[in-house]
Amino acid sequence: MDGCLMAVSGLMAVVGAVPAIVWTILAVAGGLGLVIFVHELGHFLAAKACGVKVEKFYVGFDIPMGFLPSSLLKFRWGETEYGIGILPLGGYVKMLGQDDNPKNQAAENERIKVRKADESQSAGAAAEHAEEKFEWDPRSYPAKPVWQRMIIISAGVIMNLIFAVIFAAIAYGQGVSYMPCLLGGSAPGDPAWIAGLQGGDKILQVGRHGRPDEQLRFDKDLMIDVTLNGAKHPLDLLIRRAGQAEPAWISLTPTDRLADSDRPATLGVRPATTTILAASGSAGLDDDTERDSDEGYAALRPGDEIVAVDGRPLPRDPQSGFVFEHDLDRLLAPRMTEPVTVTVRRPAGTGAADSAPPQTRQVMLPPTPLRMTGLVMQMGPVVGVRQESPAEKAGFRRGDVLVSLDGADIGDPLTLGQRLLPLIGQPVEFGVRRAGEADPVLLQVTPVAPTTFQDGFSPGSPLGLDTLGLAFHLRNVVKEVLPGSPAAKADLLAGDQLVSAVFTKDGVPDGEPLPMLKSESGMAGFWQAEDRVAEKDLFNWYFVHSVLNMVPEANLELTYRRGEDGERTVAIEPFDSEQYFHPARRLPTTPLSQVRTAESWSEAWSLGYAETAASVKKVFAVLQRLFTGKLSYRNLGGPIMIVRAAGSEASEGLARLLVFLTFLSANLAVLNFLPIPALDGGHMLFLIAEGVRGKPLNERLQVTLTLIGVGCLLSLMVLVFTLDIQRFF
């Protein structure tokens, strides 16, 4: 019976999601089609205005594809055939005397020849200059003067830019949701963390150009600018630190730690989140409104807002009206080993009167046991020392390896943060192995209370010690195996070299492992939580540890190498430690989102123009960095990525989709006007040459250059399709 109820519940969830899915599909198809339609409409209107006969107007290409029809829809109105082609990769306007296929141009030229009206030439002269008896059809494209043909060619790009402004203006008139550049934290070891950036800091400007913007966007502005800046090159940021009124400039050099992913450069910052809880199976939260328990996580619901910890109220931001997770972290981080009581503010139930006050209740949350395998891995080198931290003041350096704590072995690096909590405010002595030193160097440092427990936002992130301001890596070599642990039962020994990891999950038939991705670094992992699959490179053991604690139901299969014995694979079922705890309470929270709405239509048009101008500049910046080698071609995206991005934006509402269409229109305008034969810019180049020379370029040369351009474009299409498919799978 329970199985039937679960099946019915799952079916109802799918049925409930159908309208949203249908809306997303229709919005994406309509939006992308609209951008193409607008471009071709520009050519069409300009051609008509110049007296050129337009034979076809198509969105999509009507190319025969086997048993499929060449078009989904077509009709004739006047002298023009309108239609939607079967191949949705663009569109075209077919004018009399013009053909995009250079091989057909000769036949097209013959088709538009008409006999001259003047027949007064002598018979001898007519025989000698027979070709002069013909001229171009006056309604054909080649018959028009150069300046008119330039207008026709450029009209598509101009129309795209005009409608880009219109799209953005309408969007800002409605109100556009965005992710502000208020920071929620920084990743240990990354540039922002080393510089001391923390939750509550706000980035107002990227680069010295432009001006400060309180509504700078995290994903659409900051992340793109960091990517375009690239790693190894300093980037100026105007930042207002938490609690300070005046901003100040700092210079950070992004790292390429994530260069193998879609993030070629990163500062290591994440956007702020609220304390409003989101649904998550791993945290024990769901939408079961019939459950009414006051014990631990079972008492929490999606939509609950944590407003206090142990009776201590959390500050509410006066501008956004939200309580931020980084303020919650500051209270929870020092209490990782203790139960805490949170005050939860729950909105009035559905159907309640608007004046009904939200409910408030106290919920006790126990500490989160650390999931362990019994493996103690070798300590890796220090990769970052935070500025003005206890570690910097004590003289720790990048490259140091911690070997002892108060004269004893350093122990398990994963539990070091917890073991330092009782020592806060007391001087402790670390022994570090330093390059160039025969004996360990002894450094005395006084730990401080941690203010966060963020341990990086991606695979390969170092392990951070907030009490000291240190970040270090773990090696993939086993240092010790705890007696009686799952690792000991699997016969793992000190000195074993881990090669790969596969995460399995309860409910996978017969314990079948999920697929695994191997990287050149020798290790990779693939994990599945609920219906969401994530695939990440594994650079160190800390990633394995993080996944096991993020997904409590995950088990592990390890492949290791021992001496010359080759590789072996063992299954390990992690256990919950009774002595050590994970600092996170597994409270899934919702991201901070704000809405920017123009107060008048004049402001909306101004914002629309600014959005379009910024989009054009970004496209030019990408092209410049691609051609100079500062940006890898692997960052390019094709049709699949465009559709996925459009779907993501459409799911956020019509305004967000319109802003995406603004960027897409600007992108199409710039790329189409590149001086590449077969593109509008290539045609414009030929027309400029014709205007300068007083006659067209040699037809054979035009055909040759156009074929080269087509070949380059087809090669580019193959490349971006390949990159899209690699990302998709």
XYZ file of C-alpha atoms in Angstrom:
729
model
C 0.000 0.000 0.000
C 2.839 2.414 0.881
C 4.393 1.709 -2.510
C 1.101 2.598 -4.212
C 0.842 5.835 -2.228
C 4.414 6.761 -3.116
C 3.756 6.014 -6.785
C 0.580 8.132 -6.770
C 2.438 10.942 -4.972
C 5.243 10.815 -7.523
C 2.752 10.809 -10.406
C 0.920 13.817 -8.938
C 4.238 15.671 -8.626
C 5.022 14.988 -12.279
C 1.522 16.052 -13.369
C 1.813 19.212 -11.291
C 5.083 20.071 -12.979
C 3.695 19.674 -16.509
C 2.399 23.268 -16.868
C 5.776 24.678 -15.841
C 7.581 22.357 -18.249
C 5.226 23.246 -21.111
C 5.662 26.963 -20.359
C 9.438 26.618 -20.364
C 9.478 24.747 -23.684
C 7.105 27.195 -25.368
C 8.909 30.219 -23.927
C 12.323 28.984 -25.072
C 11.099 28.040 -28.550
C 9.183 31.296 -28.922
C 12.015 33.428 -27.546
C 14.751 31.951 -29.724
C 12.476 32.021 -32.740
C 11.650 35.666 -32.024
C 15.333 36.677 -32.013
C 15.850 34.990 -35.397
C 12.585 36.429 -36.747
C 13.590 39.960 -35.721
C 16.947 39.643 -37.501
C 15.398 38.422 -40.737
C 12.609 40.989 -40.437
C 15.256 43.696 -40.605
C 16.567 42.352 -43.903
C 13.005 41.907 -45.196
C 11.791 45.427 -44.405
C 14.947 47.054 -45.752
C 14.726 45.015 -48.971
C 11.090 45.977 -49.461
C 11.902 49.630 -48.786
C 14.598 49.507 -51.476
C 12.267 47.888 -53.992
C 13.851 44.416 -53.922
C 11.614 41.421 -54.545
C 11.696 39.015 -51.574
C 10.926 35.469 -52.642
C 11.202 33.692 -49.286
C 11.081 34.604 -45.587
C 11.935 31.645 -43.341
C 12.648 31.096 -39.670
C 14.686 27.909 -39.718
C 16.072 26.329 -42.878
C 13.805 24.439 -45.284
C 16.401 21.822 -46.166
C 15.184 18.385 -47.311
C 16.048 15.832 -44.626
C 15.162 12.382 -45.890
C 11.605 11.405 -45.101
C 10.999 14.601 -43.096
C 9.256 17.555 -44.735
C 11.519 20.504 -45.489
C 9.236 22.886 -43.603
C 6.851 22.688 -40.666
C 4.662 25.466 -42.004
C 4.616 27.559 -45.167
C 2.215 29.807 -47.064
C 2.368 32.381 -49.821
C 1.224 35.947 -49.339
C 1.713 38.200 -52.327
C 5.035 37.519 -54.016
C 6.733 36.065 -50.882
C 6.650 32.571 -49.426
C 6.698 32.583 -45.608
C 7.552 29.521 -43.563
C 9.175 27.728 -40.638
C 11.977 25.425 -41.746
C 12.637 21.968 -40.352
C 16.212 22.836 -39.261
C 16.016 25.328 -36.337
C 19.542 26.730 -36.617
C 18.792 30.180 -37.986
C 16.710 31.739 -40.723
C 17.011 33.507 -44.045
C 15.466 35.988 -46.440
C 15.785 34.957 -50.107
C 15.909 38.013 -52.379
C 15.711 37.968 -56.146
C 19.228 37.625 -57.551
C 20.817 36.570 -54.262
C 21.638 33.073 -53.039
C 23.499 32.114 -49.864
C 24.961 29.112 -51.667
C 27.791 30.544 -53.824
C 27.575 27.565 -56.180
C 24.070 28.641 -57.166
C 24.925 32.284 -57.748
C 25.833 31.826 -61.419
C 22.431 30.287 -62.134
C 20.789 33.045 -60.116
C 22.584 35.663 -62.194
C 21.239 34.104 -65.380
C 17.745 34.117 -63.919
C 17.697 37.860 -63.275
C 19.041 38.935 -66.654
C 16.540 40.968 -68.672
C 16.928 42.354 -72.190
C 17.795 46.015 -72.415
C 15.064 48.272 -73.673
C 17.478 50.239 -75.919
C 17.894 48.330 -79.235
C 19.503 51.181 -81.206
C 22.932 49.595 -81.406
C 24.200 48.525 -84.821
C 24.172 44.863 -85.683
C 27.987 44.702 -85.665
C 28.285 46.341 -82.274
C 25.564 44.074 -80.913
C 27.436 41.013 -82.099
C 30.669 42.281 -80.602
C 29.132 43.201 -77.258
C 26.294 40.754 -76.961
C 26.486 40.733 -73.221
C 25.492 44.393 -73.124
C 22.050 43.509 -74.437
C 21.129 42.356 -70.927
C 20.908 44.043 -67.542
C 19.872 43.019 -64.042
C 16.198 42.871 -63.221
C 15.538 46.261 -61.548
C 13.849 44.488 -58.629
C 16.797 42.185 -58.033
C 19.300 42.639 -55.218
C 22.402 43.062 -57.475
C 20.647 45.831 -59.429
C 20.518 48.127 -56.419
C 23.268 50.675 -55.722
C 25.910 49.790 -53.167
C 24.503 52.078 -50.471
C 21.085 50.419 -50.654
C 22.603 46.946 -50.489
C 24.588 48.061 -47.419
C 21.342 49.135 -45.757
C 19.731 45.766 -46.553
C 22.712 43.788 -45.227
C 23.083 45.805 -42.019
C 19.348 45.983 -41.269
C 19.274 42.579 -39.571
C 21.991 43.557 -37.098
C 20.403 46.967 -36.472
C 17.027 45.339 -35.838
C 18.611 42.919 -33.358
C 20.139 45.803 -31.411
C 16.873 47.770 -31.416
C 14.901 44.806 -30.149
C 17.585 43.998 -27.585
C 16.846 47.379 -26.015
C 13.091 46.730 -26.297
C 13.374 43.289 -24.655
C 15.393 44.656 -21.739
C 13.174 47.722 -21.303
C 10.040 45.566 -21.066
C 11.816 43.252 -18.638
C 12.911 46.047 -16.301
C 9.467 47.578 -16.560
C 8.071 44.329 -15.123
C 10.913 43.772 -12.653
C 13.942 41.512 -13.143
C 15.059 39.150 -10.403
C 18.793 38.929 -9.920
C 21.452 37.584 -7.590
C 23.152 40.544 -5.876
C 26.905 40.738 -5.304
C 26.495 40.402 -1.548
C 28.941 37.696 -0.525
C 27.950 34.685 1.540
C 31.523 33.484 2.075
C 34.806 32.645 0.432
C 36.443 29.313 -0.375
C 39.505 28.397 1.753
C 42.759 28.884 -0.099
C 41.251 30.917 -2.940
C 42.192 34.582 -3.574
C 39.123 36.103 -1.884
C 39.631 33.979 1.241
C 43.319 34.871 1.479
C 42.385 38.569 1.172
C 39.966 38.208 4.079
C 36.667 38.594 2.213
C 33.764 37.155 4.155
C 30.016 36.930 4.354
C 28.353 40.351 4.343
C 30.946 42.036 2.125
C 29.457 43.581 -1.002
C 31.135 44.069 -4.390
C 30.054 47.330 -6.009
C 32.294 47.551 -9.069
C 34.522 45.253 -11.113
C 37.419 47.041 -12.797
C 38.182 50.744 -12.656
C 35.965 51.548 -15.639
C 32.306 52.341 -15.078
C 30.867 53.381 -11.753
C 29.712 51.751 -8.493
C 26.438 49.840 -8.731
C 24.519 48.694 -5.661
C 22.630 46.286 -7.925
C 25.650 44.621 -9.500
C 24.757 41.013 -10.353
C 26.776 38.081 -9.062
C 26.325 35.698 -11.986
C 25.671 38.084 -14.890
C 28.369 40.662 -14.037
C 30.943 39.464 -11.503
C 31.410 35.891 -12.727
C 31.551 36.928 -16.387
C 34.050 39.708 -15.690
C 36.255 37.342 -13.686
C 36.148 34.798 -16.511
C 37.015 37.433 -19.094
C 39.821 38.756 -16.900
C 41.280 35.260 -16.668
C 43.624 33.775 -14.106
C 47.064 35.166 -13.341
C 45.960 38.763 -14.128
C 45.058 41.187 -11.285
C 41.473 42.412 -11.117
C 40.433 45.559 -9.230
C 37.296 45.316 -7.095
C 35.430 48.021 -5.200
C 34.176 46.369 -2.021
C 32.201 47.605 0.962
C 33.142 45.432 3.908
C 30.468 44.236 6.302
C 29.780 46.865 8.969
C 31.611 49.634 7.092
C 30.022 52.603 5.347
C 32.690 53.476 2.796
C 33.902 51.069 0.098
C 37.564 50.529 -0.729
C 39.477 49.176 -3.723
C 41.376 45.912 -3.530
C 43.216 43.961 -6.214
C 42.814 40.182 -6.479
C 44.336 37.771 -8.963
C 41.854 35.002 -9.874
C 43.063 31.429 -9.692
C 42.757 28.762 -12.387
C 42.133 26.000 -9.850
C 38.931 25.131 -11.726
C 40.450 25.432 -15.190
C 39.411 21.878 -16.125
C 35.760 22.729 -15.562
C 33.620 25.478 -17.053
C 35.236 27.999 -14.692
C 38.634 28.973 -16.151
C 39.114 31.617 -13.463
C 37.625 32.097 -10.010
C 37.986 34.361 -7.006
C 36.478 31.741 -4.705
C 33.385 33.647 -3.568
C 29.792 32.559 -3.274
C 26.616 34.691 -3.188
C 24.700 35.286 0.002
C 21.846 33.019 1.011
C 18.985 33.536 3.431
C 18.012 31.454 6.462
C 14.757 30.424 4.768
C 14.820 26.648 4.457
C 14.445 24.850 1.140
C 13.220 21.298 0.540
C 15.978 18.691 0.677
C 15.770 14.986 1.287
C 19.292 14.907 2.679
C 18.332 17.333 5.422
C 15.134 15.581 6.340
C 12.980 18.415 5.029
C 10.017 17.821 2.754
C 6.553 19.135 2.039
C 4.647 16.606 4.171
C 2.282 18.974 5.964
C 0.666 16.133 7.935
C 3.855 15.497 9.906
C 3.863 17.367 13.220
C 6.974 16.521 15.209
C 8.922 18.878 17.450
C 12.073 16.772 17.438
C 15.099 17.977 15.531
C 14.995 18.216 11.772
C 11.588 16.507 11.609
C 10.066 19.699 13.032
C 11.341 21.846 10.184
C 9.470 22.655 6.974
C 10.480 24.254 3.680
C 9.758 27.968 4.013
C 10.701 28.136 7.693
C 13.035 31.013 8.536
C 15.632 30.693 11.303
C 15.625 33.974 13.233
C 17.555 33.174 16.429
C 20.036 30.690 17.925
C 19.811 29.808 21.637
C 17.649 32.880 22.135
C 20.126 35.202 20.434
C 18.340 37.042 17.588
C 19.937 37.115 14.154
C 20.182 40.529 12.484
C 17.661 41.271 9.741
C 19.000 43.259 6.820
C 17.039 46.527 6.630
C 17.348 46.815 2.831
C 16.391 43.305 1.715
C 14.358 42.320 4.759
C 16.134 38.933 5.007
C 18.217 37.194 7.631
C 21.460 35.936 6.065
C 22.980 32.498 6.435
C 26.482 33.876 7.031
C 25.179 35.490 10.252
C 23.714 32.122 11.242
C 27.058 30.438 10.498
C 28.870 32.777 12.909
C 26.762 31.420 15.766
C 26.750 27.763 14.710
C 30.445 27.362 13.817
C 31.793 27.443 17.415
C 28.964 25.106 18.527
C 29.657 22.230 16.149
C 29.894 19.678 18.987
C 26.833 20.866 20.914
C 23.079 20.835 20.406
C 21.584 24.226 19.599
C 18.051 25.562 19.817
C 16.924 27.604 16.847
C 13.912 29.878 16.737
C 11.914 29.226 13.582
C 9.495 31.681 12.026
C 6.889 29.882 9.934
C 4.576 31.775 7.549
C 0.824 31.441 8.059
C -0.646 28.434 6.252
C -2.210 28.541 2.816
C -5.636 30.146 2.924
C -4.996 31.953 6.204
C -6.008 35.551 6.490
C -3.431 38.018 5.243
C -3.245 39.536 8.719
C -2.518 36.198 10.396
C 0.867 36.431 12.142
C 3.560 33.858 11.334
C 4.038 31.025 13.793
C 7.160 30.870 15.937
C 8.577 27.744 17.529
C 11.759 26.515 19.168
C 13.535 23.539 17.607
C 16.496 21.733 19.131
C 19.047 20.561 16.562
C 21.586 17.953 17.641
C 25.187 18.071 16.407
C 25.784 16.320 13.108
C 27.920 13.168 13.479
C 30.920 13.063 11.177
C 30.699 10.221 8.671
C 34.050 8.461 8.646
C 35.695 5.511 6.900
C 38.572 4.865 9.288
C 41.124 6.222 6.831
C 43.557 8.868 8.029
C 45.153 10.483 5.006
C 48.512 12.173 4.788
C 48.579 15.913 5.387
C 49.254 17.951 2.286
C 50.932 21.351 2.043
C 49.471 24.670 3.154
C 48.036 26.352 0.061
C 46.806 29.568 1.633
C 47.338 31.775 4.682
C 44.612 34.320 5.332
C 45.706 37.904 5.722
C 45.784 39.244 9.301
C 44.916 35.784 10.618
C 46.548 34.072 13.633
C 48.440 31.836 11.186
C 49.916 34.823 9.317
C 50.931 36.511 12.561
C 52.543 33.253 13.747
C 54.650 32.975 10.578
C 52.998 30.114 8.691
C 53.919 30.003 4.994
C 52.514 28.536 1.834
C 54.061 25.081 1.339
C 54.404 24.275 5.047
C 53.224 20.806 6.119
C 51.743 20.464 9.613
C 53.279 17.485 11.423
C 52.616 17.997 15.156
C 50.330 19.773 17.626
C 51.749 20.522 21.095
C 54.393 17.866 20.604
C 51.974 15.101 19.538
C 51.342 13.786 16.031
C 49.014 16.009 14.043
C 46.443 13.177 13.839
C 43.542 13.092 11.386
C 43.489 16.390 9.457
C 39.712 16.081 9.062
C 39.154 16.375 12.829
C 41.765 19.055 13.469
C 39.229 21.879 13.402
C 37.149 20.267 16.147
C 40.216 19.451 18.249
C 41.216 23.120 18.192
C 37.877 24.372 19.580
C 38.747 23.728 23.269
C 42.068 25.542 22.673
C 40.542 28.838 21.507
C 42.342 31.726 23.150
C 45.233 29.533 24.325
C 48.700 29.478 22.728
C 49.411 26.169 20.975
C 52.548 24.978 19.248
C 52.612 23.481 15.775
C 55.520 21.697 14.207
C 55.747 22.258 10.468
C 57.950 20.670 7.859
C 59.336 23.468 5.699
C 61.333 23.321 2.498
C 65.011 23.951 3.150
C 64.772 23.039 6.853
C 66.166 19.727 8.114
C 64.083 19.699 11.322
C 60.471 20.745 11.874
C 59.979 24.455 12.537
C 58.026 25.188 15.733
C 55.394 27.952 15.466
C 53.227 29.224 18.313
C 49.740 30.404 17.440
C 46.568 31.301 19.356
C 43.371 29.960 17.750
C 40.318 32.218 17.551
C 36.631 31.334 17.487
C 35.552 30.288 13.961
C 33.016 32.470 12.183
C 32.186 30.111 9.322
C 32.412 26.465 8.342
C 32.319 26.850 4.583
C 34.779 24.323 3.249
C 34.942 25.272 -0.403
C 32.348 25.224 -3.140
C 33.798 22.715 -5.569
C 35.775 19.470 -5.851
C 39.430 19.940 -5.138
C 38.849 22.714 -2.617
C 41.386 22.706 0.195
C 40.405 22.051 3.780
C 40.146 25.284 5.756
C 40.910 25.906 9.431
C 38.986 29.064 10.259
C 40.360 29.070 13.813
C 43.868 29.631 12.406
C 43.303 31.081 8.936
C 45.006 28.169 7.161
C 44.018 26.127 4.122
C 45.735 22.896 3.158
C 45.309 19.890 0.916
C 45.083 16.222 1.805
C 47.091 13.699 -0.145
C 45.617 10.542 -1.648
C 48.010 8.384 0.365
C 46.819 6.510 3.460
C 48.741 7.518 6.585
C 46.888 5.334 9.078
C 43.917 2.961 9.260
C 41.876 3.021 12.476
C 41.549 -0.455 14.027
C 38.123 -2.057 13.657
C 36.957 0.558 11.147
C 35.322 -0.201 7.764
C 38.632 0.624 6.091
C 40.454 -1.868 8.307
C 37.861 -4.541 7.533
C 38.434 -3.832 3.824
C 42.144 -4.616 4.367
C 43.387 -1.131 3.525
C 46.863 -0.363 4.915
C 49.079 2.652 5.524
C 50.898 3.606 2.347
C 48.105 2.570 -0.020
C 47.653 5.015 -2.889
C 44.003 5.778 -3.700
C 43.285 5.791 -7.405
C 39.542 6.376 -7.813
C 36.292 6.559 -5.908
C 32.740 5.600 -6.812
C 29.810 6.671 -4.677
C 26.870 4.313 -4.364
C 23.544 5.001 -2.778
C 20.941 3.037 -0.863
C 18.303 1.917 -3.300
C 20.636 1.311 -6.211
C 19.823 -2.273 -7.303
C 22.211 -4.890 -5.936
C 24.615 -2.188 -4.786
C 25.445 -1.427 -8.395
C 27.903 1.484 -8.440
C 26.967 4.667 -10.189
C 29.067 5.625 -13.229
C 32.465 7.115 -12.572
C 34.443 9.732 -14.411
C 38.242 9.458 -14.307
C 40.377 12.527 -14.703
C 43.980 12.912 -15.756
C 44.831 13.496 -12.119
C 43.958 9.864 -11.487
C 40.832 10.232 -9.366
C 37.276 11.179 -10.049
C 33.866 10.727 -8.529
C 30.221 10.676 -9.491
C 27.425 10.948 -6.957
C 23.680 11.004 -7.026
C 21.346 12.639 -4.541
C 17.606 12.268 -5.017
C 16.851 12.936 -8.701
C 19.889 15.172 -9.174
C 23.127 13.894 -10.652
C 26.394 15.781 -10.335
C 29.648 14.872 -11.983
C 32.879 16.377 -10.699
C 36.580 15.848 -10.917
C 38.151 14.545 -7.719
C 41.456 16.168 -6.889
C 41.897 15.000 -3.282
C 40.478 12.864 -0.508
C 38.677 15.834 0.975
C 36.175 15.686 -1.867
C 35.289 12.116 -0.931
C 34.838 13.200 2.679
C 32.629 16.133 1.630
C 30.345 13.991 -0.534
C 29.930 11.358 2.173
C 28.800 14.062 4.596
C 26.629 15.951 2.099
C 24.813 12.773 1.078
C 24.339 10.737 4.276
C 22.973 7.723 2.386
C 26.035 7.469 0.134
C 28.386 4.494 0.361
C 31.801 4.178 -1.194
C 33.864 1.982 -3.470
C 37.576 2.726 -3.445
C 40.204 1.595 -5.910
C 43.731 1.680 -4.529
C 47.232 0.709 -5.544
C 49.672 -1.047 -3.198
C 53.277 -1.247 -4.278
C 53.636 -3.434 -7.361
C 50.471 -5.433 -6.683
C 48.317 -3.500 -9.135
C 44.913 -2.014 -8.419
C 42.215 -3.404 -6.131
C 38.662 -2.248 -5.465
C 36.915 -2.513 -2.088
C 33.492 -1.481 -0.793
C 33.284 0.670 2.325
C 30.190 1.600 4.301
C 30.974 4.765 6.300
C 29.882 5.052 9.932
C 28.672 7.930 12.096
C 31.313 8.927 14.609
C 30.299 9.332 18.253
C 33.309 11.534 18.981
C 33.632 13.841 16.007
C 31.039 16.050 14.333
C 30.544 17.840 11.057
C 30.279 21.634 11.473
C 27.326 21.937 9.073
C 23.854 21.214 10.421
C 22.584 20.205 6.972
C 20.177 23.107 6.761
C 19.406 23.691 3.076
C 18.729 27.383 2.545
C 17.388 29.469 -0.328
C 19.604 31.886 -2.260
C 19.180 35.618 -1.886
C 17.264 37.061 -4.813
C 16.229 40.656 -5.362
C 14.155 42.403 -8.020
C 15.180 45.478 -9.983
C 12.168 47.394 -11.310
C 12.278 50.616 -13.288
C 10.259 53.382 -11.656
C 9.279 54.874 -15.012
C 9.380 53.984 -18.684
C 12.187 56.460 -19.260
C 14.258 54.598 -16.661
C 13.233 51.296 -18.260
C 14.517 52.469 -21.651
C 17.710 53.697 -20.010
C 18.240 50.342 -18.309
C 17.415 48.559 -21.568
C 20.047 50.555 -23.427
C 22.612 49.954 -20.660
C 21.872 46.211 -20.664
C 22.295 46.038 -24.437
C 25.513 48.080 -24.411
C 26.962 45.881 -21.658
C 26.019 42.735 -23.599
C 27.702 44.010 -26.764
C 30.859 44.887 -24.822
C 30.964 41.428 -23.269
C 30.671 39.739 -26.659
C 33.535 41.863 -28.023
C 35.583 41.104 -24.898
C 35.052 37.371 -25.340
C 36.099 37.539 -28.991
C 39.184 39.603 -28.181
C 40.299 37.144 -25.503
C 39.604 34.153 -27.736
C 41.718 35.547 -30.568
C 44.563 36.494 -28.204
C 44.516 33.123 -26.449
C 43.541 34.569 -23.049
C 40.307 32.571 -23.076
C 40.096 28.906 -24.008
C 37.848 27.798 -26.858
C 36.444 25.236 -24.412
C 34.361 28.044 -22.904
C 32.332 28.340 -26.105
C 28.759 27.112 -26.151
C 26.540 26.001 -29.005
C 22.818 25.488 -29.609
C 22.421 22.983 -26.783
C 23.965 25.355 -24.255
C 21.858 28.229 -25.582
C 18.658 26.208 -25.186
C 19.658 25.065 -21.695
C 20.479 28.618 -20.631
C 17.236 29.911 -22.140
C 15.283 27.192 -20.341
C 16.921 28.082 -17.042
C 16.063 31.758 -17.475
C 12.524 31.011 -18.674
C 11.909 28.963 -15.529
C 12.583 32.161 -13.540
C 9.875 34.089 -15.355
C 9.242 36.135 -18.486
C 11.394 39.090 -17.400
C 14.489 36.934 -16.931
C 13.887 35.321 -20.340
C 13.654 38.768 -21.956
C 16.989 39.805 -20.427
C 18.524 36.609 -21.808
C 17.054 37.418 -25.230
C 18.690 40.840 -24.950
C 22.070 39.184 -24.557
C 21.302 36.697 -27.328
C 20.208 39.488 -29.703
C 23.379 41.450 -28.982
C 25.403 38.282 -29.471
C 23.736 37.564 -32.802
C 24.255 41.159 -33.944
C 27.987 41.185 -33.183
C 28.744 37.713 -34.509
C 26.733 38.252 -37.687
C 28.653 41.409 -38.472
C 32.091 39.842 -38.191
C 33.993 40.269 -41.495
C 33.667 36.605 -42.399
C 32.400 35.652 -45.877
C 28.954 33.986 -45.678
C 27.989 36.247 -42.738
C 26.416 39.690 -43.026
C 29.771 41.203 -42.140
C 31.402 39.353 -45.039
C 28.797 40.672 -47.461
C 29.399 44.161 -46.106
C 33.136 43.706 -46.697
C 32.475 42.807 -50.353
C 30.214 45.842 -50.719
C 32.840 48.166 -49.242
C 35.372 46.786 -51.733
C 32.882 47.300 -54.552
C 32.235 50.867 -53.463
C 35.960 51.649 -53.354
C 36.811 49.922 -56.654
C 33.707 51.093 -58.515
C 32.930 47.535 -59.583
C 32.264 44.192 -57.828
C 35.049 41.879 -56.791
C 35.847 39.059 -59.156
C 32.999 36.563 -58.913
C 35.329 33.589 -58.630
C 37.179 35.277 -55.750
C 33.900 35.967 -53.963
C 32.830 32.345 -54.380
C 36.194 31.075 -53.131
C 36.192 33.343 -50.073
C 32.564 32.483 -49.321
C 33.276 28.755 -49.474
C 36.214 29.254 -47.102
C 33.945 31.200 -44.759
C 31.278 28.493 -44.907
C 33.923 25.861 -44.142
C 35.125 27.829 -41.133
C 31.561 28.273 -39.858
C 30.776 24.579 -40.294
C 33.973 23.679 -38.434
C 32.980 26.052 -35.637
C 29.520 24.474 -35.505
C 31.033 21.000 -35.197
C 33.307 22.255 -32.427
C 30.585 23.876 -30.326
C 28.237 20.914 -30.853
C 31.004 18.600 -29.635
C 31.628 20.784 -26.576
C 27.884 20.897 -25.865
C 27.576 17.125 -26.080
C 30.589 16.641 -23.809
C 29.014 18.939 -21.210
C 25.623 17.294 -21.560
C 26.887 13.765 -21.048
